[in-house]
PDB file of C-alpha atoms in Angstrom:
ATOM      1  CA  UNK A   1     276.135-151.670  66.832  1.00 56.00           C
ATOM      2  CA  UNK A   2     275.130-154.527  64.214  1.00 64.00           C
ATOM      3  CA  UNK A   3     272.007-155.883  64.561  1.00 87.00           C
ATOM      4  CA  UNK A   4     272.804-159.144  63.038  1.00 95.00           C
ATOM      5  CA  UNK A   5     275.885-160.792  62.740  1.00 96.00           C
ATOM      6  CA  UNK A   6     276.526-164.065  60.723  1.00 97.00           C
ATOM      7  CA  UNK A   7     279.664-166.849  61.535  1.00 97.00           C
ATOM      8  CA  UNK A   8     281.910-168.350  60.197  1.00 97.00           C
ATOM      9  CA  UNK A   9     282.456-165.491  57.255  1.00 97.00           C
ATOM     10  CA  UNK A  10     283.539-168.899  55.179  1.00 97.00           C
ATOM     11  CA  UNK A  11     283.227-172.502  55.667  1.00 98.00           C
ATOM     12  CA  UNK A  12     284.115-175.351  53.194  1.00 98.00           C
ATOM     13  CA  UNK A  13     282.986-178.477  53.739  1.00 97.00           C
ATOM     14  CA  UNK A  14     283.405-181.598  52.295  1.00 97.00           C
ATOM     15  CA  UNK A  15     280.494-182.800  50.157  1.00 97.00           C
ATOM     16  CA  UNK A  16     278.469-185.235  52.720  1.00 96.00           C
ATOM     17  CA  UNK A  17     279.851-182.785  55.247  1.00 97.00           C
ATOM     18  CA  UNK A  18     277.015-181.544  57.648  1.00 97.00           C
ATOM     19  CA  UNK A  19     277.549-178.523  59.603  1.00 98.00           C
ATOM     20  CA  UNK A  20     275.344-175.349  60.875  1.00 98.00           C
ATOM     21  CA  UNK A  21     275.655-171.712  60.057  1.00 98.00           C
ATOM     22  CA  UNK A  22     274.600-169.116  62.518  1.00 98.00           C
ATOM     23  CA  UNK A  23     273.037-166.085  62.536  1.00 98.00           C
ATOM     24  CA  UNK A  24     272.920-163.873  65.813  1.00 96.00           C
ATOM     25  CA  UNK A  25     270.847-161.284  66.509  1.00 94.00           C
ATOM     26  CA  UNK A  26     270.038-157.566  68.989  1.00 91.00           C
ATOM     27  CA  UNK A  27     267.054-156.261  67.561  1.00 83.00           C
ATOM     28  CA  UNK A  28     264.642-155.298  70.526  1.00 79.00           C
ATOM     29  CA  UNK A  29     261.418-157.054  69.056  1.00 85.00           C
ATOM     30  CA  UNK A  30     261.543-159.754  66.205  1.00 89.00           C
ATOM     31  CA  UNK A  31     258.812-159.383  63.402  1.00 90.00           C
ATOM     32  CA  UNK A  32     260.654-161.757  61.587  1.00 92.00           C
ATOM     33  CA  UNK A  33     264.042-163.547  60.673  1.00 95.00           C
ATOM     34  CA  UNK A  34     264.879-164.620  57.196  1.00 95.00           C
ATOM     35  CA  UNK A  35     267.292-166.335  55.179  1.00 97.00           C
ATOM     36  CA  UNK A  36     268.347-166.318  51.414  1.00 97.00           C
ATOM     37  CA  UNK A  37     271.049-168.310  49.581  1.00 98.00           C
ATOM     38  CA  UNK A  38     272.597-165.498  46.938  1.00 97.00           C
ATOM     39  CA  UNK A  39     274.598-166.678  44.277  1.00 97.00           C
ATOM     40  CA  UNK A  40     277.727-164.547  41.931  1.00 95.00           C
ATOM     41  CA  UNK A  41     275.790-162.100  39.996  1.00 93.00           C
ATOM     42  CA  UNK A  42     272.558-162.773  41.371  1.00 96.00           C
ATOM     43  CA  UNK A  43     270.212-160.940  43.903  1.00 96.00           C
ATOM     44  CA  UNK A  44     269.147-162.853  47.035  1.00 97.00           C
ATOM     45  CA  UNK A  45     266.812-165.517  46.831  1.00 96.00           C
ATOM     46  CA  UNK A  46     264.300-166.374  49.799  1.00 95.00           C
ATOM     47  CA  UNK A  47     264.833-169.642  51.823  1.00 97.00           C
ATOM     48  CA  UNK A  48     262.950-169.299  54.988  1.00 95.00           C
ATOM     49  CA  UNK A  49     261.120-166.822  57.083  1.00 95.00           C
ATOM     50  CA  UNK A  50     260.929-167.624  61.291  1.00 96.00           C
ATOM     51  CA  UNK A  51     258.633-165.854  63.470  1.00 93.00           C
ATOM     52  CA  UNK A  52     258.884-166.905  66.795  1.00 92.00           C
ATOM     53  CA  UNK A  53     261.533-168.991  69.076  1.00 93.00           C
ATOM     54  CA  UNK A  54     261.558-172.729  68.269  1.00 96.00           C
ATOM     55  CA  UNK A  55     260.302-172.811  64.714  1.00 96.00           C
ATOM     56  CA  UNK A  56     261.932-174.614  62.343  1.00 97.00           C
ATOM     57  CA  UNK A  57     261.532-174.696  58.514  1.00 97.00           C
ATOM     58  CA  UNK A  58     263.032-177.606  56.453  1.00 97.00           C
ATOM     59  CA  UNK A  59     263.299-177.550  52.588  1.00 94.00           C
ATOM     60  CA  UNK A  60     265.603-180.340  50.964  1.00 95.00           C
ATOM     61  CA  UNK A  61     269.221-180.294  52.622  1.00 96.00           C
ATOM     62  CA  UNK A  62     268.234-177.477  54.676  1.00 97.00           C
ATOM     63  CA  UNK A  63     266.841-176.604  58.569  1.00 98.00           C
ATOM     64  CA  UNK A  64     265.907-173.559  59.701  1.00 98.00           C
ATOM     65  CA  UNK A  65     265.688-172.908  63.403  1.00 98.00           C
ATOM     66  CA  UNK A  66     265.426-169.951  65.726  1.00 96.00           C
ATOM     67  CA  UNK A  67     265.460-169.209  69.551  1.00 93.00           C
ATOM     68  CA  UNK A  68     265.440-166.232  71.324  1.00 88.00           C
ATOM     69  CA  UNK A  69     268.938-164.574  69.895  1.00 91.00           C
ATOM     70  CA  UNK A  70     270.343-166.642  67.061  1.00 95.00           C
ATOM     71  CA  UNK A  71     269.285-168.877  64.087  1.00 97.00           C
ATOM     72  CA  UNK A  72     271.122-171.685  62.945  1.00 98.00           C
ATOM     73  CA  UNK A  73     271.064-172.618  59.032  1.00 98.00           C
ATOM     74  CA  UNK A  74     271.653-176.365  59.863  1.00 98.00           C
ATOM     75  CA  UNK A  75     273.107-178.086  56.230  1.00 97.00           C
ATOM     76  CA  UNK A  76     272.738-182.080  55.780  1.00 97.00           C
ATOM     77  CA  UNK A  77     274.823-184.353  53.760  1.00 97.00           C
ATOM     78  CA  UNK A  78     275.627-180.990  51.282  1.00 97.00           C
ATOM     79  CA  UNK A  79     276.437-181.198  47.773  1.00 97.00           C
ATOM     80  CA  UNK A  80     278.746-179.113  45.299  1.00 97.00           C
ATOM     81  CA  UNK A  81     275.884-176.887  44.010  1.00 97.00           C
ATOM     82  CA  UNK A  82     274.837-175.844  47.884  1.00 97.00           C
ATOM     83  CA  UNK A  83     277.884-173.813  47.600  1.00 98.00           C
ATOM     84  CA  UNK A  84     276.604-169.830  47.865  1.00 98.00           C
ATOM     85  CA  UNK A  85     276.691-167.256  50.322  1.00 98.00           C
ATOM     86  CA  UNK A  86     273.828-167.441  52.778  1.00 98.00           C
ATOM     87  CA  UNK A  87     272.280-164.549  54.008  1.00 98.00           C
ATOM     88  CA  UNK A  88     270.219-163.631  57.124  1.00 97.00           C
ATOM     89  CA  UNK A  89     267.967-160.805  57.795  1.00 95.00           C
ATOM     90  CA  UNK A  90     266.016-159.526  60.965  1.00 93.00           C
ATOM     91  CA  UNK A  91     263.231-156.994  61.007  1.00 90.00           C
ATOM     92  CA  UNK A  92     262.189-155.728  63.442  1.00 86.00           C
ATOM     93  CA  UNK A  93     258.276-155.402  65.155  1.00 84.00           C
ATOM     94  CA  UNK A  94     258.860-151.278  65.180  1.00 80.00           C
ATOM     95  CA  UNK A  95     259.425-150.771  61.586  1.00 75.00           C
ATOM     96  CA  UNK A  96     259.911-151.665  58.059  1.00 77.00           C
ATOM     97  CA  UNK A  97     263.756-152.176  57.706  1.00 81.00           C
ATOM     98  CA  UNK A  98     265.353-155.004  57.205  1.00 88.00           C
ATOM     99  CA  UNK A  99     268.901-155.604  58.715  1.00 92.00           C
ATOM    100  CA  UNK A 100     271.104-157.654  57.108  1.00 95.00           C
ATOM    101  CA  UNK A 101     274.540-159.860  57.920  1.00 96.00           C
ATOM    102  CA  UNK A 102     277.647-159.985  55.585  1.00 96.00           C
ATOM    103  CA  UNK A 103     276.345-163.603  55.240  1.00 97.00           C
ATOM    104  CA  UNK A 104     278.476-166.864  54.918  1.00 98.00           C
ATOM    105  CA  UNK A 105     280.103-168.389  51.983  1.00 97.00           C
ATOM    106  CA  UNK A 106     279.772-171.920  51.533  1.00 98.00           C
ATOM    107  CA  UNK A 107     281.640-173.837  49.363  1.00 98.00           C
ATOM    108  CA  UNK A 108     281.167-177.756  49.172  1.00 98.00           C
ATOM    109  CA  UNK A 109     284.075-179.584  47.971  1.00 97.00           C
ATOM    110  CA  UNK A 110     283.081-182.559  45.495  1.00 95.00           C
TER     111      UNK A 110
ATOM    112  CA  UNK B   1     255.158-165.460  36.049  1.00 53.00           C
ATOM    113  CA  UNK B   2     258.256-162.757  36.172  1.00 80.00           C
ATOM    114  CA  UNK B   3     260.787-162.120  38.924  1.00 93.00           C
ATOM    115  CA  UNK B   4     261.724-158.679  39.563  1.00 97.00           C
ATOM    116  CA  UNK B   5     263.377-156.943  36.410  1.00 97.00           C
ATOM    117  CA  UNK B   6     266.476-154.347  37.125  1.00 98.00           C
ATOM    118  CA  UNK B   7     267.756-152.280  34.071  1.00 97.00           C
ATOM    119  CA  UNK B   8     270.468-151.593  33.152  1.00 97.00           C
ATOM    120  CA  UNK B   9     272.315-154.820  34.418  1.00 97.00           C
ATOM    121  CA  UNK B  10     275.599-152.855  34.497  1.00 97.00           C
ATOM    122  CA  UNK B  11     275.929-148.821  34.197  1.00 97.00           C
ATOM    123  CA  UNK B  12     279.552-147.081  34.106  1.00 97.00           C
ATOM    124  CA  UNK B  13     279.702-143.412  34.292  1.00 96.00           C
ATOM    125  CA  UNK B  14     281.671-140.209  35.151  1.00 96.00           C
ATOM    126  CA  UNK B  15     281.819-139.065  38.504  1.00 97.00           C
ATOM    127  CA  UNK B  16     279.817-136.276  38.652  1.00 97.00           C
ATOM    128  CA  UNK B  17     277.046-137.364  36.355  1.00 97.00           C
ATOM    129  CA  UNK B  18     273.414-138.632  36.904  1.00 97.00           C
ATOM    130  CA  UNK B  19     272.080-141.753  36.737  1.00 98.00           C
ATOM    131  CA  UNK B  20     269.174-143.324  36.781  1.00 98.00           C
ATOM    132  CA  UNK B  21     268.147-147.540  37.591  1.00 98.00           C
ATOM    133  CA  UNK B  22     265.071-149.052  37.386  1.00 98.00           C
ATOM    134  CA  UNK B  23     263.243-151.947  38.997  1.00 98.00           C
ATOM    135  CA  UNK B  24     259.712-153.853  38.073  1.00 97.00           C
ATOM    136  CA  UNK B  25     258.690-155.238  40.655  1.00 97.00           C
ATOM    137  CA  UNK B  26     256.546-158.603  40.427  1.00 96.00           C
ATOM    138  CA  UNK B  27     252.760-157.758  39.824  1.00 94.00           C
ATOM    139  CA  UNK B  28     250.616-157.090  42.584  1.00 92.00           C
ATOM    140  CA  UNK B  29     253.447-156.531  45.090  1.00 94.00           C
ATOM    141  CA  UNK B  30     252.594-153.133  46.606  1.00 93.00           C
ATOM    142  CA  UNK B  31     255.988-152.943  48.656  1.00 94.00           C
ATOM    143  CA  UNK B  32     259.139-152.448  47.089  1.00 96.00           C
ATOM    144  CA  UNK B  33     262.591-151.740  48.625  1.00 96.00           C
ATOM    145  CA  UNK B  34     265.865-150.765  47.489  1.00 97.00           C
ATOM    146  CA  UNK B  35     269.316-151.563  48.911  1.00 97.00           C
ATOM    147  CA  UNK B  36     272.808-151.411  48.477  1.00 98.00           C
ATOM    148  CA  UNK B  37     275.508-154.215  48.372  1.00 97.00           C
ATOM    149  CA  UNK B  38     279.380-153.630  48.577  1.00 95.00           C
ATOM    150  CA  UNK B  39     281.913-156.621  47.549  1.00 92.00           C
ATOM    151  CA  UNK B  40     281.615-158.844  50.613  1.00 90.00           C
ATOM    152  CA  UNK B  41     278.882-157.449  52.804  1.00 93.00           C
ATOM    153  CA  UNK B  42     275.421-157.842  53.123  1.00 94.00           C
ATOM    154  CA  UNK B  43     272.754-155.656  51.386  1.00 96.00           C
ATOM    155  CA  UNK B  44     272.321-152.729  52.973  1.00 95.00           C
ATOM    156  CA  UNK B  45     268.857-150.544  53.277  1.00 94.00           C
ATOM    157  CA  UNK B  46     268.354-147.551  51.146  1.00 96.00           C
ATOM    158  CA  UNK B  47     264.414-147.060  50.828  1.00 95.00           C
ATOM    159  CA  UNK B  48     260.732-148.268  50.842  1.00 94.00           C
ATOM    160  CA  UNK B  49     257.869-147.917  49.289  1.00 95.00           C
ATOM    161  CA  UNK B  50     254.425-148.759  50.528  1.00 93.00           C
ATOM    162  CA  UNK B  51     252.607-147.611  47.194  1.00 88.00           C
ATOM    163  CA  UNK B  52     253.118-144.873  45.344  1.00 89.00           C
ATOM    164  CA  UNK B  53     254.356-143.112  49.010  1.00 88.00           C
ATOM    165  CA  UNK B  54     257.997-143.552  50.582  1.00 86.00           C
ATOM    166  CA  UNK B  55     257.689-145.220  53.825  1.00 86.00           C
ATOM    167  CA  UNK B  56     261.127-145.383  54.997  1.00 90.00           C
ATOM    168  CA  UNK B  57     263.509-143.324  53.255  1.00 92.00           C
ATOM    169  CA  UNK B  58     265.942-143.330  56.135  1.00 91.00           C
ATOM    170  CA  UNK B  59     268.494-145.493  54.265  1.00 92.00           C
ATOM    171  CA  UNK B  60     269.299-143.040  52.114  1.00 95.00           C
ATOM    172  CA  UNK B  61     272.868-141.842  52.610  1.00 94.00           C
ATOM    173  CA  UNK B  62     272.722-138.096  51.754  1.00 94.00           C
ATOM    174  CA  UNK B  63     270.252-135.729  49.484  1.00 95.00           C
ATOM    175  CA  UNK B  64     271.959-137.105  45.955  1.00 97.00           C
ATOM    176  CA  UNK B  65     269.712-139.932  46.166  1.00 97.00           C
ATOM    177  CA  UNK B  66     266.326-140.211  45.659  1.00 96.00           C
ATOM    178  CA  UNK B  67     263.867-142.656  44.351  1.00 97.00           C
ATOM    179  CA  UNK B  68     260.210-142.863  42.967  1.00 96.00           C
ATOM    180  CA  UNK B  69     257.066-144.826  42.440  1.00 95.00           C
ATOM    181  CA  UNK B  70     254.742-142.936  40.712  1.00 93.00           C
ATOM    182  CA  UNK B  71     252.277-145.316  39.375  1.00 92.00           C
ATOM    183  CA  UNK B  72     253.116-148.067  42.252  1.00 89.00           C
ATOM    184  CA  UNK B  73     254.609-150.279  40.230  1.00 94.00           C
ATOM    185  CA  UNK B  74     257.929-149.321  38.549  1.00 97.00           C
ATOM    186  CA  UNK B  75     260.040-147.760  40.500  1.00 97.00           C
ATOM    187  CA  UNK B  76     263.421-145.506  39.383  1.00 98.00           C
ATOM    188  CA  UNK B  77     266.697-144.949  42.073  1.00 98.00           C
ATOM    189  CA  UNK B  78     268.407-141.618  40.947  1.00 98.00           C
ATOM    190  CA  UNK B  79     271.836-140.267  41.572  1.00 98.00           C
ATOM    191  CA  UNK B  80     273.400-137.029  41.411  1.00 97.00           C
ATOM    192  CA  UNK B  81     276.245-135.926  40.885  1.00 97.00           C
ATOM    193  CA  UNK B  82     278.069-139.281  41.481  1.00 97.00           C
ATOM    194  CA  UNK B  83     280.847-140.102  43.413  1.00 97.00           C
ATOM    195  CA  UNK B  84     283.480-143.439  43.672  1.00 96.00           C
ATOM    196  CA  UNK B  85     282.056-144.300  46.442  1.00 96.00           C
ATOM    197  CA  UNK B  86     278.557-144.827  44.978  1.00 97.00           C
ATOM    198  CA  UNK B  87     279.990-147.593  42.956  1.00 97.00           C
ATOM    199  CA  UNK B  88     278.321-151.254  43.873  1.00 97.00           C
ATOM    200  CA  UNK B  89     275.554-152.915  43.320  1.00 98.00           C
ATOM    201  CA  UNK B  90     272.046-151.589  43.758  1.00 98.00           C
ATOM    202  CA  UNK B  91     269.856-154.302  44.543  1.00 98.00           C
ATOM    203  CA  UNK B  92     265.425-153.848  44.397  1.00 98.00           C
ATOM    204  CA  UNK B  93     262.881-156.150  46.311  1.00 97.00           C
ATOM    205  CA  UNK B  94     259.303-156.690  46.006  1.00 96.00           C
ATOM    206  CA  UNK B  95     257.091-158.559  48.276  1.00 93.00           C
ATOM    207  CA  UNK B  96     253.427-158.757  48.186  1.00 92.00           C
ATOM    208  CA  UNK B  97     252.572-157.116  51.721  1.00 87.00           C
ATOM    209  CA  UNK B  98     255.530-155.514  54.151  1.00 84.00           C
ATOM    210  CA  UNK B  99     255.750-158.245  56.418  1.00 79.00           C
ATOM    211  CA  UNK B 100     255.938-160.752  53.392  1.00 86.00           C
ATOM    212  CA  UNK B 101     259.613-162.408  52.410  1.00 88.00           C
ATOM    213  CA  UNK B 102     261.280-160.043  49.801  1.00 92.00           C
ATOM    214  CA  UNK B 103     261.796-161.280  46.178  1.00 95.00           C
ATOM    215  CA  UNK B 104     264.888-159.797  44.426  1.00 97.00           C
ATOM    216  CA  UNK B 105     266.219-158.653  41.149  1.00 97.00           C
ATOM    217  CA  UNK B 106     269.671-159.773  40.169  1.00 97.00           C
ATOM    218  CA  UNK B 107     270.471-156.093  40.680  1.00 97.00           C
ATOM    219  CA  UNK B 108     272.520-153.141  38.825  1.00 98.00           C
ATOM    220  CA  UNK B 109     276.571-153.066  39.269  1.00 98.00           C
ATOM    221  CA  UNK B 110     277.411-149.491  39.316  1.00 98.00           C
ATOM    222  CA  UNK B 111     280.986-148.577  38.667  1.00 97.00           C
ATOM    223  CA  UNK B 112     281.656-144.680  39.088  1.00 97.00           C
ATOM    224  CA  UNK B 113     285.244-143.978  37.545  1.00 95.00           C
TER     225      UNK B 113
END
């Protein structure tokens, strides 16, 4: 059974287009939940880390937030170059793994 | 201050030979983790490090893998006697503490013909 499971696979939006991605999850106790933006030919890069339901992390066009069983990646008002797959990650309070989603890929039509 | 540094970028071999990929992680990041991403999906777990020692080797997907860290810094993924199926793209983290956000290298694309 996945432990985390991202939707939609793919979105495009418009640019000025807000939307949300989200990022569901089964693990039994959450240490942590995570998101990175990953780019062609490049390795993940760290957006936000969420410890406990109803955080929320903003940086630029981007929010964060997490309850109980899902995280939404909430996108405002995107632009061209926020296009990239996003990427979510759980680990769990009982170990050192982390589990990731097949992530969603954005792309923001100018 | 420097990312995390993967060599070789790309490696194309045989099946059946060895090969070996490297990762430096960022200074002063005792753990380090190794994964594995296929076209499309999401990386997938391999191996940590806590140190010199592996933590978690559970990831590993049979005995032709097998990675070290003997210093605690640089660590080297190796493969024997690959197969097709080994072929993507073998990603390493660093972050300073376990329950710290991982930092990645851009990774090694391994094509097994």
């Amino acid at each position: 059974e996945d432990q985390v499971t991202q939707s939609p696979e793919a979105l495009r939006l418009q640019e000025g287009e807000s939307s949300s991605l989200n990022c569901s999850y089964t693990v039994s106790g959450l240490r942590g939940l995570f998101w990175y933006r990953q780019d062609p030919g490049k390795g993940p890069e760290f957006l936000f880390t969420l410890y406990s339901a109803g955080e929320e992390k903003e940086k630029e066009r981007l929010k964060a937030t997490l309850t109980k069983k899902e995280s939404f990646l909430h996108i405002t008002a995107p632009k061209p170059e926020d296009s990239a797959t996003y990427l979510c990650a759980v680990q769990e309070n009982t170990g050192n793994q982390f589990y990731f989603g097949t992530g969603t890929s954005l792309t923001v039509i100018p | 201050g420097a990312g995390v540094s993967q060599t070789p970028s790309n490696k194309v071999t045989e099946k059946g030979k060895y090969v070996e990929l490297r990762c430096d992680p960022i200074s002063g990041h005792t753990a380090l983790y190794w994964y594995r991403q296929s076209l499309g999906q999401g990386p997938e777990f391999l191996i940590y490090f806590q140190g010199t020692g592996a933590a978690d080797d559970s990831g590993l997907p049979n005995d032709r893998f097998f990675a070290v860290r003997p210093e605690g810094s640089v660590s080297t993924l190796k493969i024997q006697r690959t197969e097709r199926g080994d072929s993507a793209v073998y990603l390493c983290a660093s972050s300073l503490t376990p329950n710290q956000p991982q930092h990645f290298g851009d990774g090694t694309r391994l094509s097994i013909l």
